[in-house]
PDB file of C-alpha atoms in Angstrom:
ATOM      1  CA  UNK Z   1      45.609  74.986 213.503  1.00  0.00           C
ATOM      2  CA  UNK Z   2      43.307  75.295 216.695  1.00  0.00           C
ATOM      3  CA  UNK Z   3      41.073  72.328 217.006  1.00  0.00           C
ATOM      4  CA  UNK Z   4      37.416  73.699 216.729  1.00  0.00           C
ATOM      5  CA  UNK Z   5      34.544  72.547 219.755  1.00  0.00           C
ATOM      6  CA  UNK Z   6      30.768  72.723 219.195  1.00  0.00           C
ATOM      7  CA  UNK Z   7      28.750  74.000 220.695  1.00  0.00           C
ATOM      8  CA  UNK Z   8      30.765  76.784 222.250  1.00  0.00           C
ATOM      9  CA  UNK Z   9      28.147  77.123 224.915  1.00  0.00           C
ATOM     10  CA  UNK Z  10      25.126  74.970 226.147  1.00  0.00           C
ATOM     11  CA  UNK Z  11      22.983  75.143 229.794  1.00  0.00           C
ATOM     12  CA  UNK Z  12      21.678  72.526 230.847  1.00  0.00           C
ATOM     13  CA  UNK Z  13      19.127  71.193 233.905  1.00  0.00           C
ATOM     14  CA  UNK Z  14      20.537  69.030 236.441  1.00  0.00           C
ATOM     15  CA  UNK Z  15      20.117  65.506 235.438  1.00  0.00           C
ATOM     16  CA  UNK Z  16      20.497  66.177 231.523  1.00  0.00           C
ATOM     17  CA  UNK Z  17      22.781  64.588 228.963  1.00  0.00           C
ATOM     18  CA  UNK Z  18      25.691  66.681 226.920  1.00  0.00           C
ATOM     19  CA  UNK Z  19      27.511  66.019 224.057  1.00  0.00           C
ATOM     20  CA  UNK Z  20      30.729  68.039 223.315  1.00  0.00           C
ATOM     21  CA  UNK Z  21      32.811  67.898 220.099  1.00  0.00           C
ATOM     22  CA  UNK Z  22      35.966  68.800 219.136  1.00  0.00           C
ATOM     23  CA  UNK Z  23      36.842  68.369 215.031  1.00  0.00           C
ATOM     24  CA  UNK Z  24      40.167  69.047 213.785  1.00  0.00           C
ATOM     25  CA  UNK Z  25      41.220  70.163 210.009  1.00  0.00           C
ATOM     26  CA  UNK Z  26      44.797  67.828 210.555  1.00  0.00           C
ATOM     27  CA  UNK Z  27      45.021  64.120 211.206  1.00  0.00           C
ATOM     28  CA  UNK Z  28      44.777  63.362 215.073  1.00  0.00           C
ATOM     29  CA  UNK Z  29      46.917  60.983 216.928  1.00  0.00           C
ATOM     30  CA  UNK Z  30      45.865  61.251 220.385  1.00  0.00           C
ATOM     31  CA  UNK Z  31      43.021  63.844 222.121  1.00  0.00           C
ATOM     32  CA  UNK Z  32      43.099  65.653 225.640  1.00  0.00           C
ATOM     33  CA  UNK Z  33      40.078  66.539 227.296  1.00  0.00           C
ATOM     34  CA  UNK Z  34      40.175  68.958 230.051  1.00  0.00           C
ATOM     35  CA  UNK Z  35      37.808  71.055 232.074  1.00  0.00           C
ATOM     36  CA  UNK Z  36      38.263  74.291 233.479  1.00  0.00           C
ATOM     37  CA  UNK Z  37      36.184  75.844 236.225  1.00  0.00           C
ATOM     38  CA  UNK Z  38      35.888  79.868 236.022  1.00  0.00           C
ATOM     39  CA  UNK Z  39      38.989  81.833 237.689  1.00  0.00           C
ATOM     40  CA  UNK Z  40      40.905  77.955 238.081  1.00  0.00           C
ATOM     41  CA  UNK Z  41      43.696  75.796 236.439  1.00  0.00           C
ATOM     42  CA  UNK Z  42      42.681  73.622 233.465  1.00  0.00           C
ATOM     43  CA  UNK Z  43      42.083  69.816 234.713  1.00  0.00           C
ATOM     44  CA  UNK Z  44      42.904  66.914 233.302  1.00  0.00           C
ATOM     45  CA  UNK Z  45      39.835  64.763 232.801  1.00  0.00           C
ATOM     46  CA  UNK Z  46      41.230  61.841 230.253  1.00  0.00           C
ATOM     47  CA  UNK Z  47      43.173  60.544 227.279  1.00  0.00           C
ATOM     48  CA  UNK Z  48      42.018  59.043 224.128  1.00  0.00           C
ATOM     49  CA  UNK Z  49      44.600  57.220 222.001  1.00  0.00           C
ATOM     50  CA  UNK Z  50      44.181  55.934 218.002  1.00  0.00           C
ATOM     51  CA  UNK Z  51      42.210  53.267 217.900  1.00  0.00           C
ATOM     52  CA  UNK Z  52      38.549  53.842 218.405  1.00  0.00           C
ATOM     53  CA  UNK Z  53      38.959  53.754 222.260  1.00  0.00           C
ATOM     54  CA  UNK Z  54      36.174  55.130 224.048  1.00  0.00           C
ATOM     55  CA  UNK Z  55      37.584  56.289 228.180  1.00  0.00           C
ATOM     56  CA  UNK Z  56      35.025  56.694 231.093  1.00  0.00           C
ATOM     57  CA  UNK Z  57      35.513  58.650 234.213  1.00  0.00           C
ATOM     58  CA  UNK Z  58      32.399  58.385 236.340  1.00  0.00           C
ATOM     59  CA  UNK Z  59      29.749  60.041 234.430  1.00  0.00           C
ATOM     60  CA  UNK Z  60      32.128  61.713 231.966  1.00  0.00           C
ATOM     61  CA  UNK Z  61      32.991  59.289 228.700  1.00  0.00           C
ATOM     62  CA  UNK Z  62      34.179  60.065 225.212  1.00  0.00           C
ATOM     63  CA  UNK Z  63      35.348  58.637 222.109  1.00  0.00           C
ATOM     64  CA  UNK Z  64      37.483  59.341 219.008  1.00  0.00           C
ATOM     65  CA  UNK Z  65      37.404  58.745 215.633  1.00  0.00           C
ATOM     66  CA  UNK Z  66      40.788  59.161 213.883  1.00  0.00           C
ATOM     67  CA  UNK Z  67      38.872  58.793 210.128  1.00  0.00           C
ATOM     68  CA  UNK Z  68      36.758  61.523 210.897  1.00  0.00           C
ATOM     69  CA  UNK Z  69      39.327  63.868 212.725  1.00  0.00           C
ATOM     70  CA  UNK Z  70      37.404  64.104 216.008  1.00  0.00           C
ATOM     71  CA  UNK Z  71      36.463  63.300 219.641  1.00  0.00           C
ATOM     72  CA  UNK Z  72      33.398  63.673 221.435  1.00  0.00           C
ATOM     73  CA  UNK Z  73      33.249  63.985 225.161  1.00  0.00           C
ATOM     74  CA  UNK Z  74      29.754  62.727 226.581  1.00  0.00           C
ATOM     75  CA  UNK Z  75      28.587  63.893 229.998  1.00  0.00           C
ATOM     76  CA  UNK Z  76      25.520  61.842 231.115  1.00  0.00           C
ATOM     77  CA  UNK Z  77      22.907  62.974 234.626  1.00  0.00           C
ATOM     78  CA  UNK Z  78      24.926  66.106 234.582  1.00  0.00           C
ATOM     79  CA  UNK Z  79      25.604  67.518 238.170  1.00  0.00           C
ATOM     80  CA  UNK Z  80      26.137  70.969 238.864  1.00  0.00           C
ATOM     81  CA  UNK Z  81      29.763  70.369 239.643  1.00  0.00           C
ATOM     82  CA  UNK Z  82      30.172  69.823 235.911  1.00  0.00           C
ATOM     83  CA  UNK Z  83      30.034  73.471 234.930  1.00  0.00           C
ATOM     84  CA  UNK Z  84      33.353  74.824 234.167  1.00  0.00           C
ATOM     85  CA  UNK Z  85      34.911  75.440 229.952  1.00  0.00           C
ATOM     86  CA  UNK Z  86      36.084  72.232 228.606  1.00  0.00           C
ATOM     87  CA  UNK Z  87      38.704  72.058 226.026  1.00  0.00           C
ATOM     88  CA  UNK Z  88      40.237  69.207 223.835  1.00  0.00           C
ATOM     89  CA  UNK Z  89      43.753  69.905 223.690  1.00  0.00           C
ATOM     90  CA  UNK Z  90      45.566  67.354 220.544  1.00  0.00           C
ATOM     91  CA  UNK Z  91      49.460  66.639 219.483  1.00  0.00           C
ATOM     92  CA  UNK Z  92      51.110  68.465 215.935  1.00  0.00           C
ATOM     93  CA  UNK Z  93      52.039  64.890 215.532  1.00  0.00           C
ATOM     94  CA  UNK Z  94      52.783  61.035 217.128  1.00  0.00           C
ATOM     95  CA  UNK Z  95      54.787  61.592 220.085  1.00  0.00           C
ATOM     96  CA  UNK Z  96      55.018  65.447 220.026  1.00  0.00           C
ATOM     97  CA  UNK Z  97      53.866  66.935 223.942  1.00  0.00           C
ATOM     98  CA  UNK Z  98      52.950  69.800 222.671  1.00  0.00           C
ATOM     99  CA  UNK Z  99      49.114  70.603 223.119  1.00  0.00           C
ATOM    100  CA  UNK Z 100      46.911  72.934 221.048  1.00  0.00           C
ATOM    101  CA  UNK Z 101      44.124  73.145 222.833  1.00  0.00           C
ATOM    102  CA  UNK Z 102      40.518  74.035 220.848  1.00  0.00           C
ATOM    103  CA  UNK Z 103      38.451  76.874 221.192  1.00  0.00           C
ATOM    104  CA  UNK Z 104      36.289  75.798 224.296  1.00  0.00           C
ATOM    105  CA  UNK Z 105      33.093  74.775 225.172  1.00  0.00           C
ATOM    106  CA  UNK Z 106      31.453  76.514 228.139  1.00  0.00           C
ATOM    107  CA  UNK Z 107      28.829  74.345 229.883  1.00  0.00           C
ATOM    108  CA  UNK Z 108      26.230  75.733 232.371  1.00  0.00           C
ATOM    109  CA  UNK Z 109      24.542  73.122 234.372  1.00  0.00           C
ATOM    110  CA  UNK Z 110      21.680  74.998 236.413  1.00  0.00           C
ATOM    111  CA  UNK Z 111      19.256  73.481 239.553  1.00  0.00           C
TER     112      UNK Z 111
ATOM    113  CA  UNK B   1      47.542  71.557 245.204  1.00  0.00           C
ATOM    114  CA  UNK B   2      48.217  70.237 241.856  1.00  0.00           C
ATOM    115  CA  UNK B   3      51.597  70.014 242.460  1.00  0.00           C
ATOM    116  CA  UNK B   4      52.714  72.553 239.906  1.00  0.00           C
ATOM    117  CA  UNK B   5      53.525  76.123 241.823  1.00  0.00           C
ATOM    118  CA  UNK B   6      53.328  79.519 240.134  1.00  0.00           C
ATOM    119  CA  UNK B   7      54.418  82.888 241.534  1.00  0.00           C
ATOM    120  CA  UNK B   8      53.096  85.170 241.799  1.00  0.00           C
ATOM    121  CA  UNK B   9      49.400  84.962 241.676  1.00  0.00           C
ATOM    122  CA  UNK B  10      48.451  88.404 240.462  1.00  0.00           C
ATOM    123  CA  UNK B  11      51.152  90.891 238.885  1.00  0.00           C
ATOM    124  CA  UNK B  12      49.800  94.360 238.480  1.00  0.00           C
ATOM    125  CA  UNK B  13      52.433  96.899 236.529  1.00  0.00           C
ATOM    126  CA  UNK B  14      53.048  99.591 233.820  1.00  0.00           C
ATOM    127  CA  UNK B  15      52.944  99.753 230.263  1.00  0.00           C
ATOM    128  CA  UNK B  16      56.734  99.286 229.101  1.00  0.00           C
ATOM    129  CA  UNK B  17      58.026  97.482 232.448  1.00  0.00           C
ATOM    130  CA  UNK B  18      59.616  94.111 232.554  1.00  0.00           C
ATOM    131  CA  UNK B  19      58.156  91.437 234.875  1.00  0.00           C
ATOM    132  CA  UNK B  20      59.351  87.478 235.546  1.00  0.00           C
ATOM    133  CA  UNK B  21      56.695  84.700 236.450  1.00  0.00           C
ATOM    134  CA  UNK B  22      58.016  81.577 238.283  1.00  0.00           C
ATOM    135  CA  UNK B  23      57.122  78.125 237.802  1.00  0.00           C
ATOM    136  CA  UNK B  24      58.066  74.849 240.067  1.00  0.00           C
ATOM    137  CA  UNK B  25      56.935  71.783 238.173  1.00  0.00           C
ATOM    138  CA  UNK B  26      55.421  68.566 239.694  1.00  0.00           C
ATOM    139  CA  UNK B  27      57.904  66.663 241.493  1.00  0.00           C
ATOM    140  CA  UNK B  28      59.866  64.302 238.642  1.00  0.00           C
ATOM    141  CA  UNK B  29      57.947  66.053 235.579  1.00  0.00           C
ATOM    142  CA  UNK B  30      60.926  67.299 233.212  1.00  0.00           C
ATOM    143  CA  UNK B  31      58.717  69.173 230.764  1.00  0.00           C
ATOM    144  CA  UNK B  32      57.336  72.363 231.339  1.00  0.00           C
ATOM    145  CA  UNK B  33      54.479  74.453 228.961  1.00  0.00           C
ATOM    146  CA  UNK B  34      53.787  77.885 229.263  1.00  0.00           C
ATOM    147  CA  UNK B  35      50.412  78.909 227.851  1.00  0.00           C
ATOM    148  CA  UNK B  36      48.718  82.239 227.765  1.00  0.00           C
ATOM    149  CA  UNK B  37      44.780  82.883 228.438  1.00  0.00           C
ATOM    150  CA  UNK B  38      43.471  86.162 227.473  1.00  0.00           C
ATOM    151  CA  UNK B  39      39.841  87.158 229.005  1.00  0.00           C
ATOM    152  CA  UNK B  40      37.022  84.729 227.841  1.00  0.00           C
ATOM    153  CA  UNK B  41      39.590  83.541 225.295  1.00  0.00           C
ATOM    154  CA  UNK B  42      41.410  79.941 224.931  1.00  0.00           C
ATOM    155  CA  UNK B  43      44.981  78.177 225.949  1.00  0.00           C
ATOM    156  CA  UNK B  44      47.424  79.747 223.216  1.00  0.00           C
ATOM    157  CA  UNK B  45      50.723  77.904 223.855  1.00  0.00           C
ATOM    158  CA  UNK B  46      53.776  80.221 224.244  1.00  0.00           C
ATOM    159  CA  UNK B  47      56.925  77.785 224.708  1.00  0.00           C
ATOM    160  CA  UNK B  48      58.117  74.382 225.922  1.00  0.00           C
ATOM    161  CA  UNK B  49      60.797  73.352 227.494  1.00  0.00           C
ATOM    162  CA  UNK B  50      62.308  69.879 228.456  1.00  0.00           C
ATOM    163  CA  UNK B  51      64.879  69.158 231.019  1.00  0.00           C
ATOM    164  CA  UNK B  52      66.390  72.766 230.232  1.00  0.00           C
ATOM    165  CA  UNK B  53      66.097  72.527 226.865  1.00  0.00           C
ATOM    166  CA  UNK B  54      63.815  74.488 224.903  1.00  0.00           C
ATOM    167  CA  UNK B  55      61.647  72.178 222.996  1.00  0.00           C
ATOM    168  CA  UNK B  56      59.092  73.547 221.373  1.00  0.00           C
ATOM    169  CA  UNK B  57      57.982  77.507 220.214  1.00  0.00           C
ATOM    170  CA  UNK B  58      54.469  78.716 219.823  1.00  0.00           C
ATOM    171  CA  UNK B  59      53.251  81.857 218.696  1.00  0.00           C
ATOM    172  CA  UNK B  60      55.506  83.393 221.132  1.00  0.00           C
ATOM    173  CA  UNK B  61      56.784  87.511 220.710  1.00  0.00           C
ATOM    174  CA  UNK B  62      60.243  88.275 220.230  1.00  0.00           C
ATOM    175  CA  UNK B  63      59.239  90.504 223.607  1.00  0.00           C
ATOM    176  CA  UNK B  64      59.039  87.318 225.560  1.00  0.00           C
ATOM    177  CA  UNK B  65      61.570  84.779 226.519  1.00  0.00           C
ATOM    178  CA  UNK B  66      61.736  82.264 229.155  1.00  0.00           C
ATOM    179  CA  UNK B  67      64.061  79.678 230.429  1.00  0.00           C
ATOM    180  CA  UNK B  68      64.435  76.267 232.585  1.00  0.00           C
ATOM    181  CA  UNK B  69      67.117  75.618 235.119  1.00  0.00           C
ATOM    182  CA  UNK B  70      69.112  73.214 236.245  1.00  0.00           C
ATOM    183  CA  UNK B  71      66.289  72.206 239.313  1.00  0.00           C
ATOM    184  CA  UNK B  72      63.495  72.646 236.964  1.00  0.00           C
ATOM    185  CA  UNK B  73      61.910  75.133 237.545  1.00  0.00           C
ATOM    186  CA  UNK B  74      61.159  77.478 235.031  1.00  0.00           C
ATOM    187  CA  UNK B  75      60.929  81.847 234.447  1.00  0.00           C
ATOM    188  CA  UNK B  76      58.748  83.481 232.148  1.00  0.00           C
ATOM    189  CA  UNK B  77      60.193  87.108 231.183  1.00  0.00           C
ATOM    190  CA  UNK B  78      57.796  89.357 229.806  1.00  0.00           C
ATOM    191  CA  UNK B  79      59.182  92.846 228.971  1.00  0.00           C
ATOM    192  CA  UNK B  80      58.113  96.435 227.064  1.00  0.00           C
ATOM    193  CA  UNK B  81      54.575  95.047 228.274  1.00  0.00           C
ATOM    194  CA  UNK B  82      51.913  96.744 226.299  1.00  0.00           C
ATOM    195  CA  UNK B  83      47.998  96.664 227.589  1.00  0.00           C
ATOM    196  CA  UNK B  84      47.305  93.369 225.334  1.00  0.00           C
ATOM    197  CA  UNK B  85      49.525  91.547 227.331  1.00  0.00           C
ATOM    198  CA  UNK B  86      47.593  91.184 229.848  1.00  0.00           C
ATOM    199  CA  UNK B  87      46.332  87.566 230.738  1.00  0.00           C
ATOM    200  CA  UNK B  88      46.447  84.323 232.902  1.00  0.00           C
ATOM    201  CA  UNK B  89      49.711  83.034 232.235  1.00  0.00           C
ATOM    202  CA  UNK B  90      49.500  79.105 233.256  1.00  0.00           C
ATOM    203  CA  UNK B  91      52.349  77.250 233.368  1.00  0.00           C
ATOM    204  CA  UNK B  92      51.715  73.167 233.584  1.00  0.00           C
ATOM    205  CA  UNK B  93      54.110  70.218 233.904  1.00  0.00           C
ATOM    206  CA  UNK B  94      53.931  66.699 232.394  1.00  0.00           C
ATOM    207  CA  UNK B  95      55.982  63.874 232.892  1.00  0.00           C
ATOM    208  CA  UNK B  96      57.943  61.983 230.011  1.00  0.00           C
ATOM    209  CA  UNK B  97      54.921  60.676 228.222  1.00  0.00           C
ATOM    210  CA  UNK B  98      51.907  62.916 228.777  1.00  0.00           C
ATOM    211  CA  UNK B  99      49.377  60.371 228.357  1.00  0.00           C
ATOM    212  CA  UNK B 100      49.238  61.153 232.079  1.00  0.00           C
ATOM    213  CA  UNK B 101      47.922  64.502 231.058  1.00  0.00           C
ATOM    214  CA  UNK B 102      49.511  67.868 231.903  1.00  0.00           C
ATOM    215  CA  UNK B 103      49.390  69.213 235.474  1.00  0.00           C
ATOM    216  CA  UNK B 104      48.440  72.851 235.264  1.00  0.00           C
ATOM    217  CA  UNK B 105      49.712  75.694 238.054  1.00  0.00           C
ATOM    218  CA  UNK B 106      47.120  77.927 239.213  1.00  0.00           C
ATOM    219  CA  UNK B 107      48.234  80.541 236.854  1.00  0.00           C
ATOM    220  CA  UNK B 108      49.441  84.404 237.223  1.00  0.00           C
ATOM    221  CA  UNK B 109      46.965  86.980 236.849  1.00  0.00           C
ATOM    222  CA  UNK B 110      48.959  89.915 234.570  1.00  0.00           C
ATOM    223  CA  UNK B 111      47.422  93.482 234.784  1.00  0.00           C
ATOM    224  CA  UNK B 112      49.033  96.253 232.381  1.00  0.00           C
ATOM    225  CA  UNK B 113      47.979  99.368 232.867  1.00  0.00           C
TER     226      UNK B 113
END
């Protein structure tokens, strides 16, 4: 089952915070995050692995919660070059490469 | 360049024709996704494969078949194409453990018409 994001679309000012979330119905064993700018390839932003880790990547963090089935992905002083559709993309199961990716969250950072 | 190369970029063609979409992965990745977009819509995964051997089925149609050879790279065959077919096809590439991430191709634009 497809991994569902919320909100599935938010604008934003330059210079404000988001928070995007991706909650899953199955247990999770590792979560993608990826952004994806309109008419472009997906990109790969980070990784987040069992265990509570939280990943930064400049400005861009997030964090996971195995217990609770979900990641959140937290872009702080948002910059106009973070507009694009982000999706968290998770594993069927420990060690599987498959990725089924959730339903998308399309962010809209305006000047 | 991400490293993963699709051809071609945009595919126009008929209802009921056959077309093949290319994919070269990343230099040393042996696994190879091929995931379809439809307009404003998310990454439904069609197929895996892993050093030629298929690995993994999504919700792909009987229709549709693909393969990887011996270099690598890998074909997408789409045939008796109907107008909901059309979509970004994106193939991406990840190396043995994908806590690297995958490596997406810039995708091939299918038109039916």
């Amino acid at each position: 089952q497809q991994p569902v994001q919320s909100p599935q679309a938010v604008i934003l000012r330059e210079g404000e915070d988001a928070v995007i979330n991706c909650s899953s119905s199955k247990a999770l064993y590792s979560v993608h995050w990826y952004r994806q700018k309109h008419g472009e390839a997906p990109v790969f932003l980070m990784i987040l692995l069992k265990g509570g880790e939280q990943k930064g990547h400049e400005k861009i963090s997030a964090s996971f919660n195995e217990k609770k089935q979900q990641s959140s992905l937290y872009l702080t002083a948002s910059q106009l070059s973070y507009s694009g559709t982000y999706f968290c993309g998770t594993p069927p199961n420990f060690g599987n490469e498959k990725l089924t990716f959730g339903t998308g969250t399309r962010l809209t950072i305006i000047p | 360049d991400s490293g993963v190369t699709q051809t071609p970029k945009h595919l126009i063609t008929a209802t009921g024709q056959r077309v093949t979409l290319r994919c070269s992965p990343r230099s040393g990745d042996l696994s190879v996704y091929w995931y379809q977009q439809s307009l404003d819509q998310g990454l439904q995964f069609l197929i895996q494969y892993y050093n030629g051997e298929e690995r993994a089925k999504g919700n792909i149609l009987e229709r549709f078949s693909a393969q990887q050879f011996p270099d690598l790279h890998s074909e997408l065959n789409l045939s008796s194409l109907e107008l909901g077919d059309s979509a970004l096809y994106f193939c991406a590439s990840s190396a043995r453990s994908i806590q690297g991430g995958y490596t997406f191709g810039s995708g091939t634009r299918l038109t039916v018409v």
